[in-house]
């Protein structure tokens, strides 16, 4: 049986302290979260309870909405206190939806990556045209859109197509091993934003 709380507890007990841009610290019998850049900073605005994480995750420092929560633009200047492990799990699910479950599935060998071409071939309606993107265009697009610096913090598990790797990103972007300190964010299938970007690339090619 999947025991996500138990897996999270084991990771913390082994020295786990960070997930994405978040630093986790034990706080009495509970936990305290903050942006990793703010660790040790004074004067942080304090909130309590997992529901506060929903609002903290919504906007960046400039107040812009964050449609993809794994983009490295989480707002700064906050401190979130949580009473127990269950509250920690709920808060992390608000900050990084489904990522704890994906991590556990990957750890258990139960995660099946979906090649980018397979994800495109399932598209219908206005997104069907994205299927026409070439391998070269897709490789270049993914190299820009999914880069860790300014793009997305997830580590990619899928190839361009069966037997066709992505070449425009560094090897670190595909590393599945994790350190004791950091719980990795894994991407086993292209997100809707990347599919939408592929549609833009194809449409732009047609107008050239």
PDB file of C-alpha atoms in Angstrom:
ATOM      1  CA  UNK A   1       0.000   0.000   0.000  1.00  0.00           C
ATOM      2  CA  UNK A   2       1.142   3.565  -0.694  1.00  0.00           C
ATOM      3  CA  UNK A   3       1.987   5.434   2.489  1.00  0.00           C
ATOM      4  CA  UNK A   4       2.782   8.970   1.412  1.00  0.00           C
ATOM      5  CA  UNK A   5       2.892  10.360   4.952  1.00  0.00           C
ATOM      6  CA  UNK A   6       5.262   7.592   5.992  1.00  0.00           C
ATOM      7  CA  UNK A   7       7.520   8.196   2.981  1.00  0.00           C
ATOM      8  CA  UNK A   8       7.590  11.929   3.735  1.00  0.00           C
ATOM      9  CA  UNK A   9       8.406  11.227   7.398  1.00  0.00           C
ATOM     10  CA  UNK A  10      11.241   8.883   6.385  1.00  0.00           C
ATOM     11  CA  UNK A  11      12.675  11.501   4.018  1.00  0.00           C
ATOM     12  CA  UNK A  12      12.614  14.152   6.735  1.00  0.00           C
ATOM     13  CA  UNK A  13      14.182  11.787   9.260  1.00  0.00           C
ATOM     14  CA  UNK A  14      17.006  11.069   6.796  1.00  0.00           C
ATOM     15  CA  UNK A  15      17.864  14.781   6.599  1.00  0.00           C
ATOM     16  CA  UNK A  16      15.408  16.105   4.015  1.00  0.00           C
ATOM     17  CA  UNK A  17      15.129  19.892   4.111  1.00  0.00           C
ATOM     18  CA  UNK A  18      14.148  21.270   0.692  1.00  0.00           C
ATOM     19  CA  UNK A  19      11.590  20.743  -2.044  1.00  0.00           C
ATOM     20  CA  UNK A  20      11.612  23.107  -5.010  1.00  0.00           C
ATOM     21  CA  UNK A  21      12.172  26.612  -3.640  1.00  0.00           C
ATOM     22  CA  UNK A  22      10.929  25.732  -0.148  1.00  0.00           C
ATOM     23  CA  UNK A  23      13.006  25.172   2.976  1.00  0.00           C
ATOM     24  CA  UNK A  24      11.499  22.916   5.650  1.00  0.00           C
ATOM     25  CA  UNK A  25      12.505  23.191   9.294  1.00  0.00           C
ATOM     26  CA  UNK A  26      11.305  21.267  12.336  1.00  0.00           C
ATOM     27  CA  UNK A  27       9.447  23.615  14.672  1.00  0.00           C
ATOM     28  CA  UNK A  28       8.669  22.002  17.995  1.00  0.00           C
ATOM     29  CA  UNK A  29       6.277  19.192  17.143  1.00  0.00           C
ATOM     30  CA  UNK A  30       5.447  20.753  13.785  1.00  0.00           C
ATOM     31  CA  UNK A  31       7.204  22.452  10.895  1.00  0.00           C
ATOM     32  CA  UNK A  32       8.102  25.879   9.560  1.00  0.00           C
ATOM     33  CA  UNK A  33       8.344  26.604   5.847  1.00  0.00           C
ATOM     34  CA  UNK A  34       9.882  29.578   4.058  1.00  0.00           C
ATOM     35  CA  UNK A  35      11.402  30.425   0.687  1.00  0.00           C
ATOM     36  CA  UNK A  36      14.878  28.886   0.658  1.00  0.00           C
ATOM     37  CA  UNK A  37      16.355  32.314  -0.143  1.00  0.00           C
ATOM     38  CA  UNK A  38      14.800  33.650   3.080  1.00  0.00           C
ATOM     39  CA  UNK A  39      16.201  30.996   5.398  1.00  0.00           C
ATOM     40  CA  UNK A  40      17.504  32.740   8.500  1.00  0.00           C
ATOM     41  CA  UNK A  41      15.917  36.079   7.567  1.00  0.00           C
ATOM     42  CA  UNK A  42      14.078  38.150  10.152  1.00  0.00           C
ATOM     43  CA  UNK A  43      10.827  40.051   9.667  1.00  0.00           C
ATOM     44  CA  UNK A  44       9.066  37.457   7.524  1.00  0.00           C
ATOM     45  CA  UNK A  45       5.264  37.693   7.369  1.00  0.00           C
ATOM     46  CA  UNK A  46       3.938  34.713   9.341  1.00  0.00           C
ATOM     47  CA  UNK A  47       0.932  32.577   8.415  1.00  0.00           C
ATOM     48  CA  UNK A  48      -0.319  29.351   9.953  1.00  0.00           C
ATOM     49  CA  UNK A  49      -2.013  26.271   8.572  1.00  0.00           C
ATOM     50  CA  UNK A  50      -1.834  24.499   5.209  1.00  0.00           C
ATOM     51  CA  UNK A  51      -4.611  26.527   3.579  1.00  0.00           C
ATOM     52  CA  UNK A  52      -2.372  29.620   3.693  1.00  0.00           C
ATOM     53  CA  UNK A  53      -0.023  27.839   1.280  1.00  0.00           C
ATOM     54  CA  UNK A  54      -2.640  28.091  -1.460  1.00  0.00           C
ATOM     55  CA  UNK A  55      -2.465  31.904  -1.465  1.00  0.00           C
ATOM     56  CA  UNK A  56       1.313  31.979  -1.086  1.00  0.00           C
ATOM     57  CA  UNK A  57       1.690  29.726  -4.140  1.00  0.00           C
ATOM     58  CA  UNK A  58      -0.640  31.739  -6.389  1.00  0.00           C
ATOM     59  CA  UNK A  59       1.479  34.849  -7.096  1.00  0.00           C
ATOM     60  CA  UNK A  60       5.113  35.850  -7.630  1.00  0.00           C
ATOM     61  CA  UNK A  61       6.919  38.790  -6.023  1.00  0.00           C
ATOM     62  CA  UNK A  62       5.346  41.213  -8.512  1.00  0.00           C
ATOM     63  CA  UNK A  63       1.820  39.937  -7.833  1.00  0.00           C
ATOM     64  CA  UNK A  64       1.545  38.043 -11.132  1.00  0.00           C
ATOM     65  CA  UNK A  65      -0.393  34.778 -11.180  1.00  0.00           C
ATOM     66  CA  UNK A  66       1.724  31.617 -11.399  1.00  0.00           C
ATOM     67  CA  UNK A  67      -0.045  29.172 -13.763  1.00  0.00           C
ATOM     68  CA  UNK A  68       2.761  26.607 -13.389  1.00  0.00           C
ATOM     69  CA  UNK A  69       3.750  26.131  -9.749  1.00  0.00           C
ATOM     70  CA  UNK A  70       7.123  24.544 -10.547  1.00  0.00           C
ATOM     71  CA  UNK A  71       8.459  27.679 -12.259  1.00  0.00           C
ATOM     72  CA  UNK A  72      11.193  29.121  -9.980  1.00  0.00           C
ATOM     73  CA  UNK A  73       9.325  32.345  -9.171  1.00  0.00           C
ATOM     74  CA  UNK A  74       7.753  31.569  -5.802  1.00  0.00           C
ATOM     75  CA  UNK A  75       7.212  34.763  -3.825  1.00  0.00           C
ATOM     76  CA  UNK A  76       9.597  35.722  -1.010  1.00  0.00           C
ATOM     77  CA  UNK A  77       9.087  37.238   2.437  1.00  0.00           C
ATOM     78  CA  UNK A  78       6.839  34.696   4.161  1.00  0.00           C
ATOM     79  CA  UNK A  79       6.962  32.156   6.949  1.00  0.00           C
ATOM     80  CA  UNK A  80       4.400  29.345   7.286  1.00  0.00           C
ATOM     81  CA  UNK A  81       3.941  27.322  10.484  1.00  0.00           C
ATOM     82  CA  UNK A  82       2.327  23.886  10.372  1.00  0.00           C
ATOM     83  CA  UNK A  83       1.201  21.806  13.326  1.00  0.00           C
ATOM     84  CA  UNK A  84       2.079  18.305  12.147  1.00  0.00           C
ATOM     85  CA  UNK A  85       3.126  16.022   9.296  1.00  0.00           C
ATOM     86  CA  UNK A  86      -0.379  15.868   7.809  1.00  0.00           C
ATOM     87  CA  UNK A  87      -0.501  19.662   7.576  1.00  0.00           C
ATOM     88  CA  UNK A  88       2.960  19.668   5.988  1.00  0.00           C
ATOM     89  CA  UNK A  89       1.802  17.254   3.303  1.00  0.00           C
ATOM     90  CA  UNK A  90      -1.264  19.358   2.513  1.00  0.00           C
ATOM     91  CA  UNK A  91       0.781  22.564   2.335  1.00  0.00           C
ATOM     92  CA  UNK A  92       3.329  20.979  -0.006  1.00  0.00           C
ATOM     93  CA  UNK A  93       0.485  19.797  -2.237  1.00  0.00           C
ATOM     94  CA  UNK A  94      -0.674  23.410  -2.556  1.00  0.00           C
ATOM     95  CA  UNK A  95       2.826  24.627  -3.357  1.00  0.00           C
ATOM     96  CA  UNK A  96       3.637  21.746  -5.743  1.00  0.00           C
ATOM     97  CA  UNK A  97       0.415  19.910  -6.697  1.00  0.00           C
ATOM     98  CA  UNK A  98       0.764  16.107  -6.979  1.00  0.00           C
ATOM     99  CA  UNK A  99       4.551  16.233  -6.754  1.00  0.00           C
ATOM    100  CA  UNK A 100       4.803  14.205  -3.548  1.00  0.00           C
ATOM    101  CA  UNK A 101       2.744  11.423  -5.101  1.00  0.00           C
ATOM    102  CA  UNK A 102       4.778  11.506  -8.317  1.00  0.00           C
ATOM    103  CA  UNK A 103       8.005  11.335  -6.276  1.00  0.00           C
ATOM    104  CA  UNK A 104       6.774   8.302  -4.327  1.00  0.00           C
ATOM    105  CA  UNK A 105       5.654   6.555  -7.521  1.00  0.00           C
ATOM    106  CA  UNK A 106       9.082   7.167  -9.030  1.00  0.00           C
ATOM    107  CA  UNK A 107      10.768   5.833  -5.884  1.00  0.00           C
ATOM    108  CA  UNK A 108       8.627   2.681  -6.067  1.00  0.00           C
ATOM    109  CA  UNK A 109       9.239   2.127  -9.788  1.00  0.00           C
ATOM    110  CA  UNK A 110       5.567   2.703 -10.577  1.00  0.00           C
ATOM    111  CA  UNK A 111       5.872   5.807 -12.741  1.00  0.00           C
ATOM    112  CA  UNK A 112       5.564   5.426 -16.513  1.00  0.00           C
ATOM    113  CA  UNK A 113       6.970   8.398 -18.469  1.00  0.00           C
ATOM    114  CA  UNK A 114       5.053   9.460 -21.578  1.00  0.00           C
ATOM    115  CA  UNK A 115       7.196  10.476 -24.586  1.00  0.00           C
ATOM    116  CA  UNK A 116       6.466  13.982 -25.840  1.00  0.00           C
ATOM    117  CA  UNK A 117       5.332  12.722 -29.241  1.00  0.00           C
ATOM    118  CA  UNK A 118       2.841  10.348 -27.590  1.00  0.00           C
ATOM    119  CA  UNK A 119       1.449  13.219 -25.514  1.00  0.00           C
ATOM    120  CA  UNK A 120       0.989  15.297 -28.667  1.00  0.00           C
ATOM    121  CA  UNK A 121      -0.668  12.446 -30.540  1.00  0.00           C
ATOM    122  CA  UNK A 122      -3.441  12.406 -27.935  1.00  0.00           C
ATOM    123  CA  UNK A 123      -4.345  16.049 -28.545  1.00  0.00           C
ATOM    124  CA  UNK A 124      -7.675  16.940 -30.115  1.00  0.00           C
ATOM    125  CA  UNK A 125      -9.536  20.087 -31.121  1.00  0.00           C
ATOM    126  CA  UNK A 126      -7.494  23.285 -31.307  1.00  0.00           C
ATOM    127  CA  UNK A 127      -4.391  21.516 -29.981  1.00  0.00           C
ATOM    128  CA  UNK A 128      -4.322  18.790 -32.627  1.00  0.00           C
ATOM    129  CA  UNK A 129      -2.141  21.014 -34.818  1.00  0.00           C
ATOM    130  CA  UNK A 130       0.645  20.695 -32.231  1.00  0.00           C
ATOM    131  CA  UNK A 131       1.230  17.182 -33.615  1.00  0.00           C
ATOM    132  CA  UNK A 132       2.850  18.791 -36.658  1.00  0.00           C
ATOM    133  CA  UNK A 133       5.828  20.155 -34.729  1.00  0.00           C
ATOM    134  CA  UNK A 134       9.091  18.663 -36.001  1.00  0.00           C
ATOM    135  CA  UNK A 135      11.567  16.866 -33.777  1.00  0.00           C
ATOM    136  CA  UNK A 136      14.064  19.695 -34.253  1.00  0.00           C
ATOM    137  CA  UNK A 137      11.486  22.348 -33.352  1.00  0.00           C
ATOM    138  CA  UNK A 138      10.342  20.369 -30.313  1.00  0.00           C
ATOM    139  CA  UNK A 139      13.904  19.856 -29.080  1.00  0.00           C
ATOM    140  CA  UNK A 140      14.657  23.578 -29.347  1.00  0.00           C
ATOM    141  CA  UNK A 141      11.350  24.560 -27.748  1.00  0.00           C
ATOM    142  CA  UNK A 142      11.808  22.186 -24.795  1.00  0.00           C
ATOM    143  CA  UNK A 143      15.351  23.431 -24.283  1.00  0.00           C
ATOM    144  CA  UNK A 144      14.018  26.957 -23.799  1.00  0.00           C
ATOM    145  CA  UNK A 145      10.668  26.327 -22.101  1.00  0.00           C
ATOM    146  CA  UNK A 146      11.743  23.637 -19.617  1.00  0.00           C
ATOM    147  CA  UNK A 147      15.164  24.926 -18.583  1.00  0.00           C
ATOM    148  CA  UNK A 148      15.639  25.028 -14.812  1.00  0.00           C
ATOM    149  CA  UNK A 149      16.879  28.623 -14.771  1.00  0.00           C
ATOM    150  CA  UNK A 150      13.683  30.600 -15.324  1.00  0.00           C
ATOM    151  CA  UNK A 151      11.705  27.727 -16.825  1.00  0.00           C
ATOM    152  CA  UNK A 152      10.692  24.790 -14.627  1.00  0.00           C
ATOM    153  CA  UNK A 153      12.277  23.066 -11.638  1.00  0.00           C
ATOM    154  CA  UNK A 154      11.090  19.578 -12.571  1.00  0.00           C
ATOM    155  CA  UNK A 155      13.471  16.886 -13.742  1.00  0.00           C
ATOM    156  CA  UNK A 156      12.275  15.441 -17.027  1.00  0.00           C
ATOM    157  CA  UNK A 157      11.707  11.680 -17.277  1.00  0.00           C
ATOM    158  CA  UNK A 158      10.298  11.542 -20.821  1.00  0.00           C
ATOM    159  CA  UNK A 159      12.083  11.593 -24.217  1.00  0.00           C
ATOM    160  CA  UNK A 160      11.060  13.412 -27.387  1.00  0.00           C
ATOM    161  CA  UNK A 161       9.853  10.095 -28.782  1.00  0.00           C
ATOM    162  CA  UNK A 162      10.642   6.445 -28.153  1.00  0.00           C
ATOM    163  CA  UNK A 163      14.401   6.164 -28.579  1.00  0.00           C
ATOM    164  CA  UNK A 164      14.822   9.895 -29.288  1.00  0.00           C
ATOM    165  CA  UNK A 165      16.329  11.855 -26.371  1.00  0.00           C
ATOM    166  CA  UNK A 166      16.091  15.583 -25.730  1.00  0.00           C
ATOM    167  CA  UNK A 167      19.434  17.182 -26.612  1.00  0.00           C
ATOM    168  CA  UNK A 168      18.959  20.864 -25.707  1.00  0.00           C
ATOM    169  CA  UNK A 169      19.045  20.490 -21.923  1.00  0.00           C
ATOM    170  CA  UNK A 170      21.937  19.544 -19.607  1.00  0.00           C
ATOM    171  CA  UNK A 171      22.239  16.031 -18.176  1.00  0.00           C
ATOM    172  CA  UNK A 172      21.303  17.325 -14.710  1.00  0.00           C
ATOM    173  CA  UNK A 173      17.784  18.003 -15.995  1.00  0.00           C
ATOM    174  CA  UNK A 174      17.226  14.264 -16.424  1.00  0.00           C
ATOM    175  CA  UNK A 175      18.847  13.023 -13.208  1.00  0.00           C
ATOM    176  CA  UNK A 176      16.579  10.697 -11.232  1.00  0.00           C
ATOM    177  CA  UNK A 177      18.804  10.255  -8.182  1.00  0.00           C
ATOM    178  CA  UNK A 178      18.059  12.542  -5.262  1.00  0.00           C
ATOM    179  CA  UNK A 179      20.196  13.870  -2.454  1.00  0.00           C
ATOM    180  CA  UNK A 180      19.284  13.329   1.178  1.00  0.00           C
ATOM    181  CA  UNK A 181      18.610  17.035   1.517  1.00  0.00           C
ATOM    182  CA  UNK A 182      16.400  17.737  -1.502  1.00  0.00           C
ATOM    183  CA  UNK A 183      13.195  16.030  -2.603  1.00  0.00           C
ATOM    184  CA  UNK A 184      13.172  16.249  -6.418  1.00  0.00           C
ATOM    185  CA  UNK A 185      10.232  17.321  -8.552  1.00  0.00           C
ATOM    186  CA  UNK A 186       9.687  14.894 -11.416  1.00  0.00           C
ATOM    187  CA  UNK A 187       7.962  15.446 -14.764  1.00  0.00           C
ATOM    188  CA  UNK A 188       6.675  12.196 -16.281  1.00  0.00           C
ATOM    189  CA  UNK A 189       4.524  13.832 -18.991  1.00  0.00           C
ATOM    190  CA  UNK A 190       4.518  17.158 -20.824  1.00  0.00           C
ATOM    191  CA  UNK A 191       2.319  19.755 -19.136  1.00  0.00           C
ATOM    192  CA  UNK A 192      -0.554  21.558 -20.845  1.00  0.00           C
ATOM    193  CA  UNK A 193       1.521  24.738 -21.080  1.00  0.00           C
ATOM    194  CA  UNK A 194       4.209  22.954 -23.092  1.00  0.00           C
ATOM    195  CA  UNK A 195       1.601  21.469 -25.435  1.00  0.00           C
ATOM    196  CA  UNK A 196       0.147  24.954 -25.900  1.00  0.00           C
ATOM    197  CA  UNK A 197       3.624  26.253 -26.681  1.00  0.00           C
ATOM    198  CA  UNK A 198       4.047  23.531 -29.330  1.00  0.00           C
ATOM    199  CA  UNK A 199       0.826  24.736 -30.929  1.00  0.00           C
ATOM    200  CA  UNK A 200       2.236  28.280 -31.003  1.00  0.00           C
ATOM    201  CA  UNK A 201       5.426  27.066 -32.684  1.00  0.00           C
ATOM    202  CA  UNK A 202       3.493  25.230 -35.402  1.00  0.00           C
ATOM    203  CA  UNK A 203       1.120  28.150 -35.997  1.00  0.00           C
ATOM    204  CA  UNK A 204       4.056  30.576 -36.217  1.00  0.00           C
ATOM    205  CA  UNK A 205       5.795  28.325 -38.758  1.00  0.00           C
ATOM    206  CA  UNK A 206       2.697  28.381 -40.980  1.00  0.00           C
ATOM    207  CA  UNK A 207       2.651  32.184 -41.096  1.00  0.00           C
ATOM    208  CA  UNK A 208       6.338  32.547 -42.003  1.00  0.00           C
TER     209      UNK A 208
END
